[in-house]
């Protein structure tokens, strides 16, 4: 063994050089196919979504951006996703094979300390990087799920005019978190002149009330259907929405015209006896 020690340097000189393309990296971490770094040949640096999304390319030479939430990833270009994001495959045929979308590793909407709802914790963190920093942790997650807020009437009921015997309806669209309870009330006045709210449908056999979710997230739409319309149905109808945060209301007026007053007068036929 002592006789081999002087021969070791000679053996290293006789070994063949590393073959390019085998995935070997030098001490600097640069790929084997990377030539000398020439910054003047680098493409113009793009404006990254946040400082944490700016990195160097595989050759540790040119600046590039990591993909933000919703950006394309994978594929021949080898685009990578930013911190906290993973590259999720798209549905077959929706994009070139091998490509995907950057999605947050932690799914689900969150409520931020600024009172705004964010589609994911990644979106909140990205917003925090851009927002002015009053102090560390100025913008953080308060809880999972959307932020709660009092009902807001998106589309109020419209006032309508129609004749007795017709079918009419009023609708009211409300947005709130948590989902509000929506009720319809008819505004009347007592003999003393004080306002009275009569909850509907009550005992009215010609009135029906329906509520369903949508059309958008955290919205609900309520209808009140009157069929057949009677003269005593005339008045002001209130759409009232309430949840644990607050309440809102809006009004619509129903005006009823007597059909008998608008019928064509009867003219006797020539052979009618006068």
mmCIF file of C-alpha atoms in Angstrom:
data_model
loop_
_atom_site.group_PDB
_atom_site.id
_atom_site.type_symbol
_atom_site.label_atom_id
_atom_site.label_comp_id
_atom_site.label_asym_id
_atom_site.label_seq_id
_atom_site.Cartn_x
_atom_site.Cartn_y
_atom_site.Cartn_z
ATOM 1 C CA UNK A 1 0.000 0.000 0.000
ATOM 2 C CA UNK A 2 2.758 2.526 0.742
ATOM 3 C CA UNK A 3 4.097 1.911 -2.799
ATOM 4 C CA UNK A 4 0.728 3.079 -4.357
ATOM 5 C CA UNK A 5 0.632 6.490 -2.669
ATOM 6 C CA UNK A 6 3.119 8.152 -5.047
ATOM 7 C CA UNK A 7 1.075 6.836 -8.023
ATOM 8 C CA UNK A 8 -2.308 8.366 -7.004
ATOM 9 C CA UNK A 9 -1.723 11.824 -8.576
ATOM 10 C CA UNK A 10 -0.740 10.125 -11.833
ATOM 11 C CA UNK A 11 -3.949 8.034 -11.838
ATOM 12 C CA UNK A 12 -6.131 11.157 -11.464
ATOM 13 C CA UNK A 13 -4.406 12.724 -14.466
ATOM 14 C CA UNK A 14 -5.177 9.658 -16.606
ATOM 15 C CA UNK A 15 -8.938 9.649 -15.802
ATOM 16 C CA UNK A 16 -11.213 10.971 -18.638
ATOM 17 C CA UNK A 17 -12.818 14.410 -18.070
ATOM 18 C CA UNK A 18 -16.520 14.530 -16.954
ATOM 19 C CA UNK A 19 -18.970 14.218 -19.811
ATOM 20 C CA UNK A 20 -21.304 17.273 -20.147
ATOM 21 C CA UNK A 21 -25.031 16.659 -19.640
ATOM 22 C CA UNK A 22 -24.785 14.012 -16.917
ATOM 23 C CA UNK A 23 -26.293 16.293 -14.302
ATOM 24 C CA UNK A 24 -23.002 17.034 -12.617
ATOM 25 C CA UNK A 25 -22.625 20.464 -11.037
ATOM 26 C CA UNK A 26 -19.536 22.371 -10.181
ATOM 27 C CA UNK A 27 -18.738 23.775 -6.812
ATOM 28 C CA UNK A 28 -20.690 26.933 -7.647
ATOM 29 C CA UNK A 29 -23.943 24.985 -8.146
ATOM 30 C CA UNK A 30 -24.162 25.915 -11.837
ATOM 31 C CA UNK A 31 -25.347 23.329 -14.366
ATOM 32 C CA UNK A 32 -22.856 21.470 -16.576
ATOM 33 C CA UNK A 33 -24.204 23.111 -19.752
ATOM 34 C CA UNK A 34 -23.803 26.636 -18.407
ATOM 35 C CA UNK A 35 -21.197 28.748 -20.122
ATOM 36 C CA UNK A 36 -19.622 31.910 -18.776
ATOM 37 C CA UNK A 37 -22.187 34.241 -17.248
ATOM 38 C CA UNK A 38 -22.750 37.254 -19.489
ATOM 39 C CA UNK A 39 -25.345 39.531 -17.816
ATOM 40 C CA UNK A 40 -25.584 41.695 -20.954
ATOM 41 C CA UNK A 41 -27.170 38.735 -22.760
ATOM 42 C CA UNK A 42 -29.813 38.182 -20.103
ATOM 43 C CA UNK A 43 -33.385 39.142 -21.038
ATOM 44 C CA UNK A 44 -34.752 42.263 -19.438
ATOM 45 C CA UNK A 45 -35.691 41.346 -15.859
ATOM 46 C CA UNK A 46 -39.426 41.080 -15.319
ATOM 47 C CA UNK A 47 -41.148 42.705 -12.378
ATOM 48 C CA UNK A 48 -41.796 39.861 -9.972
ATOM 49 C CA UNK A 49 -44.965 39.698 -7.839
ATOM 50 C CA UNK A 50 -42.864 40.135 -4.688
ATOM 51 C CA UNK A 51 -39.183 40.176 -3.664
ATOM 52 C CA UNK A 52 -39.451 36.578 -2.492
ATOM 53 C CA UNK A 53 -40.364 35.531 -6.055
ATOM 54 C CA UNK A 54 -37.084 36.731 -7.616
ATOM 55 C CA UNK A 55 -34.409 34.052 -8.122
ATOM 56 C CA UNK A 56 -31.463 33.243 -10.372
ATOM 57 C CA UNK A 57 -31.776 30.806 -13.247
ATOM 58 C CA UNK A 58 -30.229 27.330 -13.391
ATOM 59 C CA UNK A 59 -26.910 28.850 -14.416
ATOM 60 C CA UNK A 60 -26.971 31.285 -11.487
ATOM 61 C CA UNK A 61 -26.660 34.125 -13.945
ATOM 62 C CA UNK A 62 -29.891 35.770 -15.145
ATOM 63 C CA UNK A 63 -32.726 36.948 -12.925
ATOM 64 C CA UNK A 64 -36.112 35.245 -13.286
ATOM 65 C CA UNK A 65 -39.437 35.239 -11.472
ATOM 66 C CA UNK A 66 -41.089 32.320 -9.789
ATOM 67 C CA UNK A 67 -44.734 31.768 -10.672
ATOM 68 C CA UNK A 68 -47.398 33.495 -8.579
ATOM 69 C CA UNK A 69 -50.696 31.841 -7.673
ATOM 70 C CA UNK A 70 -52.557 31.018 -10.893
ATOM 71 C CA UNK A 71 -49.450 31.250 -13.105
ATOM 72 C CA UNK A 72 -48.461 28.447 -15.505
ATOM 73 C CA UNK A 73 -45.765 26.059 -14.350
ATOM 74 C CA UNK A 74 -43.900 22.989 -15.538
ATOM 75 C CA UNK A 75 -43.431 22.154 -19.196
ATOM 76 C CA UNK A 76 -40.302 22.544 -21.319
ATOM 77 C CA UNK A 77 -39.678 26.033 -19.955
ATOM 78 C CA UNK A 78 -39.354 24.563 -16.475
ATOM 79 C CA UNK A 79 -41.231 27.418 -14.813
ATOM 80 C CA UNK A 80 -41.271 27.032 -11.037
ATOM 81 C CA UNK A 81 -43.818 28.214 -8.475
ATOM 82 C CA UNK A 82 -43.171 30.740 -5.728
ATOM 83 C CA UNK A 83 -42.905 30.071 -1.978
ATOM 84 C CA UNK A 84 -45.850 28.224 -0.483
ATOM 85 C CA UNK A 85 -47.125 27.178 -3.930
ATOM 86 C CA UNK A 86 -47.147 23.832 -5.726
ATOM 87 C CA UNK A 87 -47.509 23.003 -9.423
ATOM 88 C CA UNK A 88 -50.834 21.218 -9.904
ATOM 89 C CA UNK A 89 -51.640 19.379 -13.129
ATOM 90 C CA UNK A 90 -54.441 20.766 -15.272
ATOM 91 C CA UNK A 91 -57.282 18.783 -16.782
ATOM 92 C CA UNK A 92 -56.350 16.815 -19.885
ATOM 93 C CA UNK A 93 -56.561 18.969 -22.985
ATOM 94 C CA UNK A 94 -56.771 22.223 -21.016
ATOM 95 C CA UNK A 95 -53.089 23.034 -21.533
ATOM 96 C CA UNK A 96 -49.939 21.591 -23.137
ATOM 97 C CA UNK A 97 -48.913 18.244 -21.703
ATOM 98 C CA UNK A 98 -46.645 18.517 -18.696
ATOM 99 C CA UNK A 99 -47.804 21.990 -17.694
ATOM 100 C CA UNK A 100 -49.911 23.000 -14.739
ATOM 101 C CA UNK A 101 -50.954 25.889 -12.526
ATOM 102 C CA UNK A 102 -49.327 27.252 -9.404
ATOM 103 C CA UNK A 103 -51.746 26.733 -6.525
ATOM 104 C CA UNK A 104 -51.434 27.354 -2.827
ATOM 105 C CA UNK A 105 -50.352 24.303 -0.866
ATOM 106 C CA UNK A 106 -52.870 25.307 1.831
ATOM 107 C CA UNK A 107 -56.269 25.437 0.155
ATOM 108 C CA UNK A 108 -59.245 27.476 1.308
ATOM 109 C CA UNK A 109 -60.174 31.116 1.796
ATOM 110 C CA UNK A 110 -58.920 33.027 4.828
ATOM 111 C CA UNK A 111 -59.903 36.230 6.612
ATOM 112 C CA UNK A 112 -57.140 38.813 7.000
ATOM 113 C CA UNK A 113 -56.574 41.229 9.856
ATOM 114 C CA UNK A 114 -57.522 44.038 7.445
ATOM 115 C CA UNK A 115 -61.098 42.713 7.306
ATOM 116 C CA UNK A 116 -60.703 41.446 3.746
ATOM 117 C CA UNK A 117 -61.267 37.901 2.521
ATOM 118 C CA UNK A 118 -58.489 36.235 0.519
ATOM 119 C CA UNK A 119 -58.844 33.135 -1.681
ATOM 120 C CA UNK A 120 -55.877 31.515 0.085
ATOM 121 C CA UNK A 121 -53.228 32.119 2.726
ATOM 122 C CA UNK A 122 -50.734 32.545 -0.136
ATOM 123 C CA UNK A 123 -52.741 35.456 -1.538
ATOM 124 C CA UNK A 124 -52.794 37.075 1.906
ATOM 125 C CA UNK A 125 -49.018 36.697 2.307
ATOM 126 C CA UNK A 126 -48.450 38.169 -1.138
ATOM 127 C CA UNK A 127 -50.621 41.143 -0.203
ATOM 128 C CA UNK A 128 -48.646 41.551 3.021
ATOM 129 C CA UNK A 129 -45.404 41.813 1.023
ATOM 130 C CA UNK A 130 -46.804 44.699 -1.019
ATOM 131 C CA UNK A 131 -48.710 46.558 1.717
ATOM 132 C CA UNK A 132 -46.917 49.290 3.705
ATOM 133 C CA UNK A 133 -45.446 47.711 6.821
ATOM 134 C CA UNK A 134 -46.658 49.549 9.890
ATOM 135 C CA UNK A 135 -45.126 46.882 12.114
ATOM 136 C CA UNK A 136 -44.126 43.209 11.837
ATOM 137 C CA UNK A 137 -47.153 41.011 11.366
ATOM 138 C CA UNK A 138 -49.265 44.019 10.350
ATOM 139 C CA UNK A 139 -51.304 41.797 8.022
ATOM 140 C CA UNK A 140 -52.017 38.268 9.152
ATOM 141 C CA UNK A 141 -54.672 35.593 9.086
ATOM 142 C CA UNK A 142 -57.466 36.077 11.604
ATOM 143 C CA UNK A 143 -59.309 32.846 10.853
ATOM 144 C CA UNK A 144 -60.027 30.298 8.157
ATOM 145 C CA UNK A 145 -62.925 31.085 5.865
ATOM 146 C CA UNK A 146 -64.276 34.374 4.599
ATOM 147 C CA UNK A 147 -64.534 37.441 6.797
ATOM 148 C CA UNK A 148 -67.951 38.023 8.302
ATOM 149 C CA UNK A 149 -69.919 41.099 7.283
ATOM 150 C CA UNK A 150 -73.452 42.398 7.723
ATOM 151 C CA UNK A 151 -76.044 41.933 4.971
ATOM 152 C CA UNK A 152 -75.908 44.241 1.971
ATOM 153 C CA UNK A 153 -78.868 44.506 -0.406
ATOM 154 C CA UNK A 154 -77.308 44.049 -3.842
ATOM 155 C CA UNK A 155 -80.527 44.331 -5.875
ATOM 156 C CA UNK A 156 -83.543 45.839 -4.078
ATOM 157 C CA UNK A 157 -87.158 44.968 -4.933
ATOM 158 C CA UNK A 158 -88.657 47.014 -7.752
ATOM 159 C CA UNK A 159 -92.017 48.768 -7.468
ATOM 160 C CA UNK A 160 -94.651 47.283 -9.759
ATOM 161 C CA UNK A 161 -98.080 48.207 -11.163
ATOM 162 C CA UNK A 162 -100.611 45.638 -12.304
ATOM 163 C CA UNK A 163 -104.310 44.848 -12.444
ATOM 164 C CA UNK A 164 -106.371 42.609 -10.174
ATOM 165 C CA UNK A 165 -106.198 38.938 -11.067
ATOM 166 C CA UNK A 166 -102.639 39.149 -12.401
ATOM 167 C CA UNK A 167 -99.610 37.255 -11.113
ATOM 168 C CA UNK A 168 -96.793 39.470 -9.798
ATOM 169 C CA UNK A 169 -93.602 38.984 -7.831
ATOM 170 C CA UNK A 170 -90.894 41.018 -6.146
ATOM 171 C CA UNK A 171 -87.319 39.859 -5.678
ATOM 172 C CA UNK A 172 -84.496 40.901 -3.390
ATOM 173 C CA UNK A 173 -80.810 39.920 -3.685
ATOM 174 C CA UNK A 174 -78.621 40.065 -0.567
ATOM 175 C CA UNK A 175 -74.926 39.444 0.123
ATOM 176 C CA UNK A 176 -73.611 38.552 3.587
ATOM 177 C CA UNK A 177 -71.370 36.239 5.638
ATOM 178 C CA UNK A 178 -72.628 34.229 7.393
ATOM 179 C CA UNK A 179 -75.659 33.480 5.238
ATOM 180 C CA UNK A 180 -78.499 35.807 6.233
ATOM 181 C CA UNK A 181 -82.095 34.991 7.092
ATOM 182 C CA UNK A 182 -84.352 36.835 4.634
ATOM 183 C CA UNK A 183 -87.992 37.578 5.407
ATOM 184 C CA UNK A 184 -90.729 39.517 3.630
ATOM 185 C CA UNK A 185 -93.015 41.874 5.505
ATOM 186 C CA UNK A 186 -95.897 44.076 4.460
ATOM 187 C CA UNK A 187 -95.838 47.584 5.896
ATOM 188 C CA UNK A 188 -99.232 48.662 7.220
ATOM 189 C CA UNK A 189 -100.500 51.219 9.721
ATOM 190 C CA UNK A 190 -102.713 50.752 12.733
ATOM 191 C CA UNK A 191 -105.778 52.861 13.472
ATOM 192 C CA UNK A 192 -103.533 55.012 15.675
ATOM 193 C CA UNK A 193 -101.213 55.675 12.742
ATOM 194 C CA UNK A 194 -98.259 53.620 13.978
ATOM 195 C CA UNK A 195 -96.349 51.440 11.517
ATOM 196 C CA UNK A 196 -97.046 47.698 11.666
ATOM 197 C CA UNK A 197 -94.943 45.012 9.962
ATOM 198 C CA UNK A 198 -96.907 41.932 8.938
ATOM 199 C CA UNK A 199 -94.660 38.925 8.293
ATOM 200 C CA UNK A 200 -95.524 37.080 5.099
ATOM 201 C CA UNK A 201 -96.978 34.820 3.846
ATOM 202 C CA UNK A 202 -98.980 34.566 7.071
ATOM 203 C CA UNK A 203 -102.592 33.566 6.354
ATOM 204 C CA UNK A 204 -102.574 34.909 2.796
ATOM 205 C CA UNK A 205 -103.440 31.964 0.540
ATOM 206 C CA UNK A 206 -102.471 33.930 -2.576
ATOM 207 C CA UNK A 207 -98.931 34.754 -1.357
ATOM 208 C CA UNK A 208 -95.861 32.482 -1.477
ATOM 209 C CA UNK A 209 -92.277 33.207 -0.345
ATOM 210 C CA UNK A 210 -89.124 31.453 -1.561
ATOM 211 C CA UNK A 211 -85.417 31.889 -0.734
ATOM 212 C CA UNK A 212 -82.384 30.239 -2.342
ATOM 213 C CA UNK A 213 -78.631 30.736 -2.480
ATOM 214 C CA UNK A 214 -76.802 32.512 -5.284
ATOM 215 C CA UNK A 215 -76.377 33.610 -7.941
ATOM 216 C CA UNK A 216 -72.855 34.485 -6.663
ATOM 217 C CA UNK A 217 -70.940 33.244 -3.631
ATOM 218 C CA UNK A 218 -72.269 34.455 -0.278
ATOM 219 C CA UNK A 219 -75.429 35.782 -1.923
ATOM 220 C CA UNK A 220 -79.055 34.835 -1.464
ATOM 221 C CA UNK A 221 -82.110 35.831 -3.437
ATOM 222 C CA UNK A 222 -85.677 35.900 -2.094
ATOM 223 C CA UNK A 223 -88.974 36.163 -3.960
ATOM 224 C CA UNK A 224 -92.510 36.942 -2.929
ATOM 225 C CA UNK A 225 -95.180 35.767 -5.371
ATOM 226 C CA UNK A 226 -98.737 37.150 -5.319
ATOM 227 C CA UNK A 227 -101.291 35.214 -7.386
ATOM 228 C CA UNK A 228 -103.961 36.286 -7.996
ATOM 229 C CA UNK A 229 -103.353 39.935 -7.223
ATOM 230 C CA UNK A 230 -106.137 41.552 -5.211
ATOM 231 C CA UNK A 231 -106.872 45.147 -4.397
ATOM 232 C CA UNK A 232 -106.078 44.574 -0.717
ATOM 233 C CA UNK A 233 -102.547 43.406 -1.702
ATOM 234 C CA UNK A 234 -101.650 46.967 -2.586
ATOM 235 C CA UNK A 235 -98.991 48.501 -0.358
ATOM 236 C CA UNK A 236 -95.310 48.573 0.600
ATOM 237 C CA UNK A 237 -93.350 45.311 0.904
ATOM 238 C CA UNK A 238 -90.130 45.089 2.903
ATOM 239 C CA UNK A 239 -87.256 42.686 2.220
ATOM 240 C CA UNK A 240 -85.421 42.220 5.540
ATOM 241 C CA UNK A 241 -82.097 40.368 5.885
ATOM 242 C CA UNK A 242 -80.221 39.652 9.126
ATOM 243 C CA UNK A 243 -77.252 37.631 10.354
ATOM 244 C CA UNK A 244 -75.068 37.613 13.467
ATOM 245 C CA UNK A 245 -73.205 40.734 12.296
ATOM 246 C CA UNK A 246 -76.074 43.052 11.399
ATOM 247 C CA UNK A 247 -79.130 43.589 9.247
ATOM 248 C CA UNK A 248 -80.361 45.431 6.158
ATOM 249 C CA UNK A 249 -83.692 46.116 4.520
ATOM 250 C CA UNK A 250 -85.190 47.491 1.328
ATOM 251 C CA UNK A 251 -88.702 48.256 0.109
ATOM 252 C CA UNK A 252 -90.806 47.854 -2.998
ATOM 253 C CA UNK A 253 -94.318 49.138 -3.689
ATOM 254 C CA UNK A 254 -97.166 47.210 -5.284
ATOM 255 C CA UNK A 255 -99.882 49.308 -6.924
ATOM 256 C CA UNK A 256 -103.088 47.475 -7.880
ATOM 257 C CA UNK A 257 -105.490 48.738 -10.541
ATOM 258 C CA UNK A 258 -109.080 47.511 -10.732
ATOM 259 C CA UNK A 259 -109.399 45.413 -13.882
ATOM 260 C CA UNK A 260 -113.131 46.201 -14.197
ATOM 261 C CA UNK A 261 -112.355 49.880 -14.705
ATOM 262 C CA UNK A 262 -110.168 49.127 -17.726
ATOM 263 C CA UNK A 263 -112.416 46.677 -19.578
ATOM 264 C CA UNK A 264 -113.711 47.775 -22.962
ATOM 265 C CA UNK A 265 -117.307 49.014 -22.888
ATOM 266 C CA UNK A 266 -119.879 46.645 -24.358
ATOM 267 C CA UNK A 267 -121.410 47.775 -27.632
ATOM 268 C CA UNK A 268 -124.571 45.892 -28.630
ATOM 269 C CA UNK A 269 -124.541 43.900 -31.846
ATOM 270 C CA UNK A 270 -126.757 45.107 -34.708
ATOM 271 C CA UNK A 271 -129.336 42.418 -34.025
ATOM 272 C CA UNK A 272 -129.496 43.138 -30.276
ATOM 273 C CA UNK A 273 -132.805 44.507 -29.080
ATOM 274 C CA UNK A 274 -132.506 47.981 -27.629
#
